[in-house]
Short mmCIF file of C-alpha atoms in Angstrom, two decimals:
data_model
loop_
_atom_site.label_atom_id
_atom_site.label_comp_id
_atom_site.label_asym_id
_atom_site.label_seq_id
_atom_site.Cartn_x
_atom_site.Cartn_y
_atom_site.Cartn_z
CA MET A 1 -23.75 7.68 -55.54
CA ASN A 2 -23.27 4.10 -53.08
CA PHE A 3 -19.57 4.59 -53.98
CA LEU A 4 -19.65 8.22 -52.59
CA ALA A 5 -21.47 7.30 -49.44
CA VAL A 6 -18.70 4.55 -48.99
CA ILE A 7 -15.88 7.06 -49.25
CA GLY A 8 -17.46 9.43 -47.23
CA ARG A 9 -17.99 6.96 -44.39
CA VAL A 10 -14.45 5.73 -44.68
CA ALA A 11 -13.30 9.62 -44.41
CA ILE A 12 -15.58 10.16 -41.46
CA SER A 13 -14.43 7.26 -39.46
CA PHE A 14 -11.06 7.77 -40.18
CA LEU A 15 -11.37 11.29 -38.79
CA GLN A 16 -13.23 9.99 -35.86
CA ALA A 17 -10.50 7.43 -35.10
CA ALA A 18 -7.76 10.28 -35.65
CA GLY A 19 -9.62 12.77 -33.21
CA LYS A 20 -10.05 9.98 -30.52
CA ILE A 21 -6.19 8.91 -30.98
CA GLY A 22 -5.50 12.66 -30.47
CA LEU A 23 -7.23 13.05 -27.50
CA PHE A 24 -5.99 9.87 -25.88
CA ALA A 25 -2.71 11.30 -26.69
CA VAL A 26 -3.26 14.52 -25.14
CA SER A 27 -4.73 12.81 -21.89
CA GLY A 28 -1.84 10.52 -22.01
CA ILE A 29 0.57 13.30 -21.68
CA THR A 30 -1.17 15.28 -19.44
CA HIS A 31 -1.50 12.49 -16.82
CA MET A 32 2.34 11.67 -17.56
CA LEU A 33 3.16 15.31 -16.22
CA THR A 34 0.87 15.52 -13.27
CA PRO A 35 1.03 13.61 -9.89
CA PRO A 36 0.26 10.86 -8.69
CA TYR A 37 3.35 9.28 -10.03
CA TYR A 38 3.75 5.39 -10.00
CA PRO A 39 7.70 4.85 -10.21
CA ARG A 40 7.54 1.33 -9.23
CA GLU A 41 5.49 0.64 -12.62
CA LEU A 42 7.42 3.03 -14.60
CA PHE A 43 10.53 0.84 -13.62
CA ARG A 44 8.59 -2.36 -14.53
CA GLN A 45 7.86 -1.09 -17.97
CA MET A 46 11.58 0.31 -18.58
CA ILE A 47 12.69 -3.04 -18.01
CA ASN A 48 9.88 -4.93 -20.15
CA ILE A 49 10.32 -2.51 -23.16
CA GLY A 50 14.07 -1.77 -22.86
CA TYR A 51 16.09 -4.22 -21.37
CA TYR A 52 13.81 -7.22 -22.76
CA SER A 53 13.93 -5.74 -26.05
CA LEU A 54 17.71 -5.44 -26.34
CA PRO A 55 18.31 -9.21 -27.75
CA VAL A 56 16.07 -9.01 -30.55
CA VAL A 57 17.17 -5.29 -31.51
CA GLY A 58 20.83 -6.21 -31.26
CA LEU A 59 20.42 -9.48 -33.63
CA THR A 60 18.59 -7.65 -36.06
CA THR A 61 20.75 -4.65 -36.73
CA LEU A 62 23.89 -6.63 -36.27
CA PHE A 63 23.00 -8.94 -39.20
CA THR A 64 21.58 -5.91 -41.01
CA GLY A 65 24.86 -4.09 -40.70
CA ALA A 66 26.59 -6.98 -42.13
CA ALA A 67 24.48 -7.42 -45.23
CA LEU A 68 24.65 -3.42 -45.78
CA ALA A 69 28.14 -3.66 -45.87
CA VAL A 70 28.02 -6.60 -48.32
CA ASN A 71 25.49 -4.69 -50.64
CA ILE A 72 27.61 -1.50 -50.49
CA TYR A 73 30.94 -3.25 -51.13
CA GLU A 74 29.27 -5.08 -54.24
CA GLY A 75 27.84 -1.82 -55.51
CA SER A 76 30.45 0.70 -54.85
CA SER A 77 33.23 -1.83 -56.35
CA ARG A 78 31.94 -1.01 -59.88
CA PHE A 79 32.76 2.40 -59.37
CA ASN A 80 36.07 1.52 -57.59
CA ALA A 81 34.66 3.37 -54.52
CA GLU A 82 34.92 0.43 -51.88
CA SER A 83 36.73 2.91 -49.60
CA THR A 84 33.39 4.73 -49.15
CA LEU A 85 31.98 1.60 -47.24
CA PRO A 86 32.52 2.52 -43.88
CA THR A 87 30.81 6.04 -44.23
CA ILE A 88 27.93 4.93 -46.08
CA VAL A 89 27.27 1.89 -43.58
CA VAL A 90 27.44 4.68 -40.58
CA ILE A 91 25.25 7.04 -42.36
CA GLY A 92 22.74 4.58 -43.39
CA ILE A 93 22.79 2.85 -39.95
CA VAL A 94 22.42 5.91 -37.71
CA ARG A 95 20.18 8.17 -39.80
CA GLU A 96 17.94 5.44 -41.16
CA LEU A 97 18.43 1.58 -40.44
CA GLY A 98 19.31 1.77 -36.93
CA PRO A 99 16.08 3.88 -35.78
CA THR A 100 13.62 2.50 -38.24
CA LEU A 101 14.26 -1.28 -37.76
CA CYS A 102 14.51 -0.69 -33.93
CA GLY A 103 11.12 0.95 -34.19
CA LEU A 104 9.54 -1.64 -36.35
CA ILE A 105 10.88 -4.51 -33.99
CA VAL A 106 9.67 -2.68 -30.88
CA ALA A 107 6.23 -1.94 -32.48
CA GLY A 108 5.95 -5.83 -33.00
CA ARG A 109 7.02 -6.60 -29.52
CA VAL A 110 6.13 -3.86 -27.32
CA SER A 111 2.94 -2.35 -28.95
CA ALA A 112 1.52 -6.03 -29.41
CA SER A 113 2.24 -6.69 -25.74
CA MET A 114 0.85 -3.34 -24.40
CA ALA A 115 -2.47 -3.94 -26.37
CA ALA A 116 -3.01 -7.57 -25.42
CA GLU A 117 -2.29 -6.55 -21.58
CA LEU A 118 -4.63 -3.84 -21.46
CA GLY A 119 -7.04 -5.27 -23.74
CA THR A 120 -7.43 -8.36 -21.30
CA MET A 121 -7.36 -6.33 -18.33
CA ARG A 122 -10.32 -4.31 -20.11
CA VAL A 123 -12.28 -7.43 -20.79
CA THR A 124 -11.57 -9.02 -17.38
CA GLU A 125 -12.88 -5.60 -15.69
CA GLN A 126 -9.32 -5.23 -14.18
CA ILE A 127 -9.56 -1.59 -15.46
CA ASP A 128 -12.94 -1.21 -13.86
CA ALA A 129 -11.47 -2.36 -10.64
CA LEU A 130 -8.86 -0.05 -10.42
CA VAL A 131 -11.31 2.75 -11.13
CA THR A 132 -13.12 1.39 -7.87
CA LEU A 133 -10.22 1.38 -6.18
CA SER A 134 -9.91 5.02 -6.71
CA THR A 135 -7.14 4.72 -9.28
CA ASP A 136 -7.09 6.40 -12.37
CA PRO A 137 -6.09 4.04 -15.18
CA PHE A 138 -4.49 6.53 -17.20
CA LYS A 139 -2.03 7.46 -14.67
CA TYR A 140 -1.52 3.80 -13.60
CA LEU A 141 -1.30 2.31 -16.82
CA ILE A 142 -0.80 4.54 -19.72
CA ALA A 143 1.14 7.45 -18.44
CA PRO A 144 4.14 4.74 -17.08
CA ARG A 145 4.13 3.15 -20.51
CA ILE A 146 4.29 6.13 -22.55
CA LEU A 147 7.08 7.63 -20.50
CA ALA A 148 8.88 4.43 -20.53
CA THR A 149 8.96 4.03 -24.27
CA LEU A 150 10.28 7.68 -24.44
CA ILE A 151 13.19 6.97 -22.18
CA MET A 152 13.95 3.48 -23.53
CA MET A 153 13.76 4.16 -27.35
CA PRO A 154 16.34 6.90 -27.68
CA LEU A 155 18.44 6.47 -24.70
CA MET A 156 18.99 2.71 -24.78
CA LEU A 157 17.69 0.63 -27.76
CA VAL A 158 18.15 2.99 -30.74
CA VAL A 159 21.87 3.89 -29.15
CA VAL A 160 22.23 0.00 -29.06
CA ALA A 161 20.80 -0.50 -32.55
CA ASP A 162 23.01 2.27 -33.97
CA THR A 163 26.21 0.92 -32.23
CA ILE A 164 25.73 -2.89 -33.06
CA GLY A 165 24.55 -2.00 -36.79
CA VAL A 166 27.85 -0.19 -37.25
CA LEU A 167 29.50 -3.09 -35.36
CA GLY A 168 27.93 -5.61 -37.96
CA GLY A 169 29.36 -3.72 -41.10
CA TYR A 170 32.73 -3.35 -39.41
CA LEU A 171 32.97 -7.24 -38.41
CA LEU A 172 32.04 -8.26 -41.62
CA ALA A 173 34.42 -5.66 -43.48
CA THR A 174 37.52 -6.37 -41.31
CA SER A 175 36.98 -10.07 -41.39
CA LYS A 176 35.87 -10.91 -45.13
CA LEU A 177 36.54 -7.74 -47.22
CA GLY A 178 39.89 -7.07 -46.10
CA PHE A 179 39.30 -3.64 -44.77
CA ASN A 180 42.10 -2.46 -42.17
CA SER A 181 40.17 -2.39 -38.84
CA GLY A 182 42.14 1.10 -37.73
CA ASN A 183 41.12 2.78 -41.03
CA TYR A 184 37.61 1.75 -40.98
CA MET A 185 37.19 2.98 -37.33
CA LYS A 186 38.93 6.37 -38.37
CA SER A 187 36.29 6.72 -41.62
CA THR A 188 33.66 5.93 -39.49
CA ILE A 189 34.06 8.43 -36.77
CA ASP A 190 35.40 11.13 -39.15
CA PHE A 191 32.36 11.03 -41.28
CA LEU A 192 29.54 10.49 -38.48
CA GLU A 193 28.26 14.25 -37.79
CA THR A 194 26.39 15.27 -34.71
CA ILE A 195 23.29 15.91 -36.88
CA ASP A 196 23.24 12.28 -37.80
CA VAL A 197 23.04 11.22 -34.10
CA MET A 198 20.47 14.06 -33.34
CA ALA A 199 18.24 12.77 -36.12
CA SER A 200 18.68 9.02 -35.03
CA LEU A 201 17.50 10.26 -31.28
CA THR A 202 14.77 12.34 -32.36
CA LYS A 203 13.39 9.42 -34.58
CA ALA A 204 13.71 7.03 -31.61
CA THR A 205 11.86 9.36 -29.36
CA VAL A 206 8.70 10.03 -31.93
CA PHE A 207 8.81 6.37 -32.83
CA GLY A 208 8.62 5.23 -29.32
CA PHE A 209 5.65 7.81 -28.37
CA PHE A 210 3.66 6.31 -31.45
CA ILE A 211 4.61 2.60 -30.13
CA ALA A 212 3.29 3.30 -26.79
CA LEU A 213 0.22 5.56 -27.90
CA MET A 214 -0.96 2.90 -30.38
CA GLY A 215 -0.54 0.07 -27.88
CA CYS A 216 -2.16 1.81 -25.27
CA TYR A 217 -5.03 3.24 -27.22
CA HIS A 218 -6.13 0.01 -28.84
CA GLY A 219 -5.49 -2.10 -25.81
CA PHE A 220 -7.52 0.17 -23.64
CA ASN A 221 -10.37 0.65 -26.13
CA THR A 222 -10.79 -3.19 -26.71
CA ARG A 223 -14.39 -4.50 -26.83
CA GLY A 224 -15.55 -8.12 -26.61
CA GLY A 225 -13.60 -11.11 -25.47
CA ALA A 226 -10.59 -12.84 -27.03
CA GLN A 227 -11.27 -11.85 -30.39
CA GLY A 228 -11.57 -8.11 -29.26
CA VAL A 229 -8.04 -8.61 -27.90
CA GLY A 230 -6.81 -10.16 -30.89
CA ILE A 231 -8.27 -7.26 -33.22
CA SER A 232 -6.73 -4.73 -30.84
CA THR A 233 -3.37 -6.34 -30.66
CA THR A 234 -3.22 -6.61 -34.61
CA ASN A 235 -4.57 -3.03 -34.86
CA ALA A 236 -2.15 -1.70 -32.50
CA VAL A 237 1.12 -3.26 -34.24
CA VAL A 238 -0.06 -2.33 -37.90
CA SER A 239 -1.14 1.46 -37.02
CA ALA A 240 2.09 1.71 -34.88
CA CYS A 241 4.34 0.35 -37.83
CA ILE A 242 2.26 2.81 -40.44
CA MET A 243 3.16 5.82 -37.86
CA ILE A 244 6.75 4.84 -37.51
CA LEU A 245 7.27 4.72 -41.55
CA LEU A 246 5.26 8.01 -41.98
CA SER A 247 6.99 9.87 -39.11
CA ASN A 248 10.31 8.67 -40.54
CA TYR A 249 9.96 10.53 -43.80
CA VAL A 250 8.61 13.79 -41.90
CA VAL A 251 11.81 13.71 -39.58
CA THR A 252 14.11 12.70 -42.28
CA GLU A 253 12.66 15.87 -44.24
CA MET A 254 12.96 18.27 -40.91
CA PHE A 255 16.76 17.15 -40.67
CA PHE A 256 18.01 16.72 -44.26
CA SER A 257 15.77 18.10 -46.74
CA SER A 258 17.67 21.34 -47.45
CA MET B 1 -41.06 7.49 9.39
CA THR B 2 -37.30 7.92 9.77
CA ASP B 3 -35.26 11.14 9.04
CA MET B 4 -32.07 8.83 8.14
CA VAL B 5 -30.58 9.75 4.83
CA PRO B 6 -30.24 6.58 2.45
CA LYS B 7 -26.80 5.41 1.92
CA ILE B 8 -27.71 5.09 -1.72
CA SER B 9 -30.79 6.69 -3.66
CA LEU B 10 -31.47 6.37 -7.20
CA LYS B 11 -34.22 8.27 -8.68
CA GLY B 12 -35.53 7.86 -12.33
CA LEU B 13 -32.11 6.56 -13.18
CA ARG B 14 -32.03 6.02 -17.14
CA LYS B 15 -29.27 4.52 -19.47
CA THR B 16 -29.50 3.77 -22.89
CA PHE B 17 -27.14 2.18 -25.40
CA GLY B 18 -27.85 3.46 -28.77
CA PRO B 19 -31.53 2.84 -29.29
CA LYS B 20 -31.54 0.03 -26.46
CA VAL B 21 -33.21 1.29 -23.31
CA VAL B 22 -31.37 -0.50 -20.81
CA LEU B 23 -32.43 1.36 -17.61
CA ASP B 24 -35.60 3.07 -18.10
CA SER B 25 -36.34 4.50 -14.56
CA VAL B 26 -34.82 2.96 -11.80
CA ASP B 27 -35.81 4.08 -8.20
CA LEU B 28 -34.13 2.42 -5.20
CA GLU B 29 -33.23 3.58 -1.74
CA VAL B 30 -30.74 1.58 0.41
CA MET B 31 -30.39 2.61 3.94
CA PRO B 32 -27.25 2.39 6.23
CA GLY B 33 -26.25 -1.13 7.39
CA GLU B 34 -28.74 -2.62 4.91
CA SER B 35 -27.98 -5.55 2.50
CA MET B 36 -29.89 -5.12 -0.45
CA VAL B 37 -29.95 -7.75 -3.14
CA ILE B 38 -30.83 -6.84 -6.81
CA ILE B 39 -32.30 -9.62 -8.42
CA GLY B 40 -33.50 -10.13 -12.58
CA GLY B 41 -32.98 -12.06 -15.51
CA SER B 42 -29.94 -11.56 -17.74
CA GLY B 43 -29.97 -8.51 -19.75
CA SER B 44 -32.55 -6.84 -17.25
CA GLY B 45 -30.11 -4.01 -16.16
CA LYS B 46 -28.65 -5.13 -12.98
CA SER B 47 -24.79 -4.79 -13.91
CA VAL B 48 -25.47 -1.54 -15.73
CA THR B 49 -27.26 -0.01 -12.53
CA LEU B 50 -24.27 -1.02 -10.34
CA LYS B 51 -21.77 0.49 -12.95
CA CYS B 52 -23.67 3.65 -13.23
CA ILE B 53 -23.46 3.78 -9.24
CA LEU B 54 -20.04 3.13 -9.28
CA GLY B 55 -19.25 5.79 -12.23
CA LEU B 56 -18.09 3.11 -14.64
CA LEU B 57 -21.03 3.97 -16.88
CA ILE B 58 -22.44 7.77 -17.24
CA ALA B 59 -26.10 7.64 -16.83
CA ASP B 60 -28.12 9.51 -19.39
CA GLY B 61 -30.61 10.92 -16.85
CA GLY B 62 -31.90 10.74 -13.25
CA SER B 63 -30.07 10.78 -9.87
CA ILE B 64 -27.71 8.72 -8.11
CA LYS B 65 -27.00 10.17 -4.38
CA ILE B 66 -24.51 8.60 -2.20
CA ASP B 67 -24.88 9.77 1.71
CA GLY B 68 -27.13 12.69 0.25
CA GLN B 69 -24.44 13.73 -2.25
CA GLU B 70 -25.33 13.96 -6.14
CA MET B 71 -22.99 11.86 -8.24
CA ILE B 72 -23.87 12.50 -11.45
CA GLY B 73 -22.16 15.64 -13.11
CA ILE B 74 -19.41 15.70 -10.42
CA SER B 75 -15.68 16.06 -11.06
CA ASN B 76 -13.49 13.24 -11.35
CA SER B 77 -11.39 14.05 -8.11
CA ASP B 78 -14.85 14.31 -6.24
CA ARG B 79 -15.71 10.96 -7.73
CA ARG B 80 -12.37 9.55 -6.42
CA GLU B 81 -13.03 10.58 -3.10
CA ILE B 82 -16.42 9.37 -2.79
CA LEU B 83 -14.89 5.77 -4.64
CA THR B 84 -12.61 5.46 -1.39
CA LYS B 85 -15.96 4.36 0.53
CA PHE B 86 -16.80 1.65 -1.60
CA GLY B 87 -15.42 -1.82 -2.09
CA MET B 88 -16.40 -3.97 -5.01
CA LEU B 89 -16.24 -7.89 -5.65
CA PHE B 90 -16.33 -8.34 -9.34
CA GLN B 91 -18.11 -11.19 -10.95
CA GLY B 92 -14.48 -12.67 -12.09
CA ALA B 93 -12.93 -11.31 -9.44
CA ALA B 94 -10.90 -9.08 -11.56
CA LEU B 95 -7.46 -9.63 -9.90
CA PHE B 96 -4.61 -7.72 -11.13
CA ASP B 97 -2.49 -10.75 -12.74
CA SER B 98 0.65 -8.68 -12.79
CA LEU B 99 0.63 -8.17 -8.84
CA PRO B 100 1.10 -10.91 -6.18
CA VAL B 101 -2.28 -11.82 -4.12
CA TRP B 102 -1.15 -9.55 -1.30
CA GLU B 103 -0.78 -6.48 -3.53
CA ASN B 104 -3.90 -7.10 -4.95
CA VAL B 105 -5.74 -6.98 -1.53
CA ALA B 106 -3.59 -4.04 -0.30
CA PHE B 107 -3.96 -2.22 -3.87
CA GLY B 108 -6.45 0.26 -2.42
CA LEU B 109 -4.46 1.09 0.84
CA LEU B 110 -1.33 1.60 -1.16
CA ALA B 111 -2.91 3.85 -3.90
CA GLN B 112 -4.63 6.13 -1.48
CA ARG B 113 -1.06 6.22 0.25
CA LEU B 114 -2.79 5.29 3.58
CA TYR B 115 -0.07 3.02 4.56
CA ASN B 116 3.55 2.03 3.58
CA ARG B 117 4.11 -1.21 1.99
CA THR B 118 5.22 -3.11 5.12
CA ASP B 119 2.03 -2.02 6.96
CA ALA B 120 -0.04 -2.65 3.92
CA LYS B 121 1.01 -6.05 3.66
CA GLU B 122 0.40 -6.86 7.40
CA ILE B 123 -3.28 -5.66 6.87
CA ALA B 124 -3.62 -7.72 3.29
CA ILE B 125 -2.30 -11.04 5.21
CA GLU B 126 -4.89 -10.27 8.18
CA LYS B 127 -7.71 -9.79 5.56
CA LEU B 128 -6.60 -13.06 3.71
CA ARG B 129 -6.85 -14.71 6.93
CA ARG B 130 -10.45 -13.26 7.55
CA VAL B 131 -11.71 -14.88 4.35
CA GLY B 132 -9.97 -18.18 5.13
CA LEU B 133 -6.65 -18.25 3.12
CA SER B 134 -3.34 -18.66 4.61
CA PRO B 135 -0.67 -16.16 4.70
CA ASP B 136 1.60 -17.96 2.18
CA VAL B 137 -1.19 -17.24 -0.27
CA GLY B 138 -0.30 -13.69 -0.48
CA SER B 139 2.95 -14.52 -2.30
CA LEU B 140 1.23 -16.11 -5.21
CA SER B 141 0.04 -15.02 -8.28
CA PRO B 142 -3.82 -14.89 -8.98
CA ALA B 143 -3.19 -17.30 -12.02
CA GLU B 144 -2.11 -20.02 -9.37
CA LEU B 145 -5.48 -19.68 -7.50
CA SER B 146 -8.63 -21.83 -8.03
CA GLY B 147 -11.82 -19.72 -8.93
CA GLY B 148 -13.11 -19.65 -5.39
CA MET B 149 -9.63 -18.74 -3.73
CA GLN B 150 -9.90 -15.99 -6.48
CA LYS B 151 -13.27 -15.05 -5.18
CA ARG B 152 -12.17 -14.87 -1.58
CA VAL B 153 -9.02 -12.79 -2.73
CA GLY B 154 -11.55 -10.19 -4.25
CA LEU B 155 -13.73 -10.32 -1.28
CA ALA B 156 -10.77 -9.44 0.94
CA ARG B 157 -9.60 -6.91 -1.67
CA ALA B 158 -13.20 -5.40 -1.31
CA ILE B 159 -13.00 -5.26 2.49
CA ALA B 160 -9.18 -4.26 2.78
CA ALA B 161 -10.13 -0.22 3.48
CA ASN B 162 -13.07 -1.01 5.68
CA PRO B 163 -15.54 0.71 3.21
CA ASP B 164 -18.87 2.12 3.97
CA ILE B 165 -20.72 0.57 0.73
CA ILE B 166 -19.64 -2.94 -0.69
CA PHE B 167 -20.72 -3.86 -4.11
CA PHE B 168 -20.95 -7.58 -5.04
CA ASP B 169 -21.55 -8.50 -8.80
CA GLU B 170 -22.66 -12.09 -9.12
CA PRO B 171 -20.44 -13.41 -6.27
CA THR B 172 -21.15 -17.18 -6.83
CA THR B 173 -21.47 -17.54 -10.59
CA GLY B 174 -19.09 -20.27 -11.55
CA LEU B 175 -18.77 -21.56 -8.29
CA ASP B 176 -20.08 -25.21 -7.15
CA PRO B 177 -22.96 -25.01 -4.55
CA ILE B 178 -20.78 -25.74 -1.65
CA MET B 179 -18.19 -23.06 -2.55
CA SER B 180 -21.14 -20.69 -3.27
CA ASP B 181 -22.43 -21.42 0.33
CA VAL B 182 -18.93 -20.59 1.80
CA ILE B 183 -18.59 -17.30 -0.19
CA ASN B 184 -22.15 -16.27 0.81
CA GLU B 185 -21.45 -16.85 4.63
CA LEU B 186 -18.05 -14.97 4.11
CA ILE B 187 -19.89 -12.03 2.54
CA VAL B 188 -22.17 -11.91 5.47
CA GLU B 189 -19.68 -12.17 7.90
CA CYS B 190 -17.40 -9.67 6.19
CA VAL B 191 -20.22 -6.99 5.82
CA LYS B 192 -21.30 -7.30 9.36
CA ASP B 193 -17.60 -6.96 10.60
CA VAL B 194 -16.89 -3.89 8.94
CA GLY B 195 -20.33 -2.57 9.36
CA ALA B 196 -20.99 -1.51 5.87
CA THR B 197 -24.00 -1.23 3.65
CA ALA B 198 -24.20 -3.85 1.00
CA VAL B 199 -25.40 -3.92 -2.45
CA THR B 200 -25.65 -7.32 -4.33
CA ILE B 201 -26.60 -8.39 -7.72
CA THR B 202 -27.41 -11.74 -8.70
CA HIS B 203 -29.87 -14.58 -9.94
CA ASP B 204 -28.84 -16.97 -7.65
CA MET B 205 -31.72 -17.38 -5.01
CA SER B 206 -29.69 -19.24 -2.47
CA SER B 207 -27.41 -16.07 -2.32
CA VAL B 208 -30.50 -13.87 -1.80
CA ARG B 209 -31.77 -15.95 0.89
CA LYS B 210 -28.43 -15.86 2.62
CA ILE B 211 -27.26 -12.39 2.12
CA ALA B 212 -30.42 -10.13 1.49
CA ASP B 213 -32.00 -7.95 4.20
CA ASN B 214 -34.07 -6.34 1.27
CA VAL B 215 -34.76 -7.82 -1.95
CA ALA B 216 -35.53 -5.42 -5.35
CA MET B 217 -36.40 -6.85 -8.58
CA ILE B 218 -35.14 -5.00 -11.71
CA TYR B 219 -37.14 -6.02 -15.02
CA HIS B 220 -36.87 -4.11 -18.30
CA GLY B 221 -34.90 -1.45 -16.77
CA ASN B 222 -37.57 -0.75 -13.76
CA ILE B 223 -37.44 -1.86 -10.27
CA ILE B 224 -40.78 -3.93 -10.27
CA TRP B 225 -40.82 -5.07 -6.74
CA THR B 226 -38.93 -4.13 -3.32
CA GLY B 227 -39.41 -5.77 -0.07
CA PRO B 228 -37.94 -7.65 2.89
CA LYS B 229 -36.41 -10.88 2.10
CA ASN B 230 -38.82 -12.97 4.07
CA LYS B 231 -41.81 -11.50 2.01
CA ILE B 232 -40.29 -12.69 -1.46
CA ASP B 233 -42.13 -16.15 -1.21
CA HIS B 234 -45.29 -14.29 -0.64
CA SER B 235 -44.88 -11.10 -2.95
CA GLY B 236 -47.91 -11.38 -4.64
CA SER B 237 -46.04 -10.51 -7.77
CA ASP B 238 -46.26 -13.18 -10.79
CA TYR B 239 -42.82 -11.67 -11.93
CA ILE B 240 -41.38 -12.68 -8.59
CA ASP B 241 -42.96 -16.10 -8.24
CA GLN B 242 -41.88 -16.76 -11.99
CA PHE B 243 -38.36 -15.60 -11.11
CA ILE B 244 -37.58 -17.51 -7.63
CA ASN B 245 -39.26 -20.77 -8.99
CA GLY B 246 -37.34 -20.50 -12.18
CA LYS B 247 -40.52 -21.20 -14.54
CA ALA B 248 -40.25 -20.92 -18.37
CA GLU B 249 -44.08 -19.66 -18.38
CA GLY B 250 -45.17 -16.62 -16.80
CA PRO B 251 -45.01 -12.77 -17.60
CA ILE B 252 -41.12 -12.46 -17.90
CA LYS B 253 -40.43 -13.17 -21.35
CA MET B 254 -36.61 -13.92 -22.11
CA GLU B 255 -35.17 -12.30 -25.23
CA ILE B 256 -33.96 -15.52 -27.14
CA LEU B 257 -32.72 -15.26 -30.52
CA LYS B 258 -34.42 -18.14 -32.72
CA GLY B 259 -32.15 -19.31 -35.66
#
């Protein structure tokens, strides 16, 4: 009986949290679409989320692209199918590894940063101060963060992640595995289809939304002091990563299941 | 008798957090131009009263009127309109650490689109000067300021838009006695300058004697005494006597968890 009660409590609290996050998301989107707008704040967030994430995203995908090329070469050589390497690298990076790795890295960097910043603002009464200054915290704090992530994830970070990931495979293949540079590029371009790029950018947009939503939701609802900020930051990163992996499967199914 | 409409009127204000009743039935009137100080021990409901007036907490019952207009149940846009009449100095100053000092002071002016950035900066520098800070402080980050300077910047932000009502939440907490007196002096001068009504919550009796015209004491979620500052030493209330003299013995029982 106690066991059932525990399951019931967990189910209810999960549904409550899902409902609250859903309402928070709707409110965030509504405030994003209606004035007043804060372009200065939006620009600041775009720089912070997009520009400052570039080095870590680039490095991660460069080495992943190179490692992927080594693995595919080693595996495909068992069937004398080494020539498929460029095709598999580009499809693997663009469809899957580029957006997913980029999402997970940005979740670690940006979700944590948003949760910590907003959480600290909450516990030091800065969010209350905004209200007393006739400023809607949703419009000033939440909307620019969501919009900036929605813009920077697909238009900058994932494009860079995909490009550098493919470049990593190319550099490794041409320098160590004996591939011809021109042939490698031709195979890459010939086998990359529009739907691959569409899927990559769609994933980037969806991941960006969850990264900002989880960072903002957990930060905005922080309770307590330093410990509360720590808990919010952890929850933001963990929930953003889970949502990225879950939505990755859903978007992949949407694009490629048939 | 006067027909003057109170600037702030609380009637039967009630607020609970789960089973805990923080405000039972608070009745209080603050007249225009008056400086009201609300005193009371930790956990007596002072901050909750202030947050209910500001709309940061939603009251469970009763009435909050500003200039005769009911605040409970009004729309968010109407509330934001009324909030433009308010200034607030927070206990920890609550400065926005992502913005330089001058933008903190000018935040309300810029948010309400009252001035462009150049004019707002000029006003901010003037307000900083008013609270005894030099113009070069304007370009610093809040993290570079001492506690006393942060309080001054918070005060400059509170008076920047010449509000009708200014709220002070424990304005001298964490400051040394001399800096406390400086802040108290500034509060009196600034409130007089802008001709505002002031509501202060504190348990610092030197602040009370410096700032207050009238004093209200809150205990267990009710206002148990209200009167002019000069009557506080002869109030006839054992609660007031215990509080202002800081005695452990008396009718006020502090809630202390014993291990």
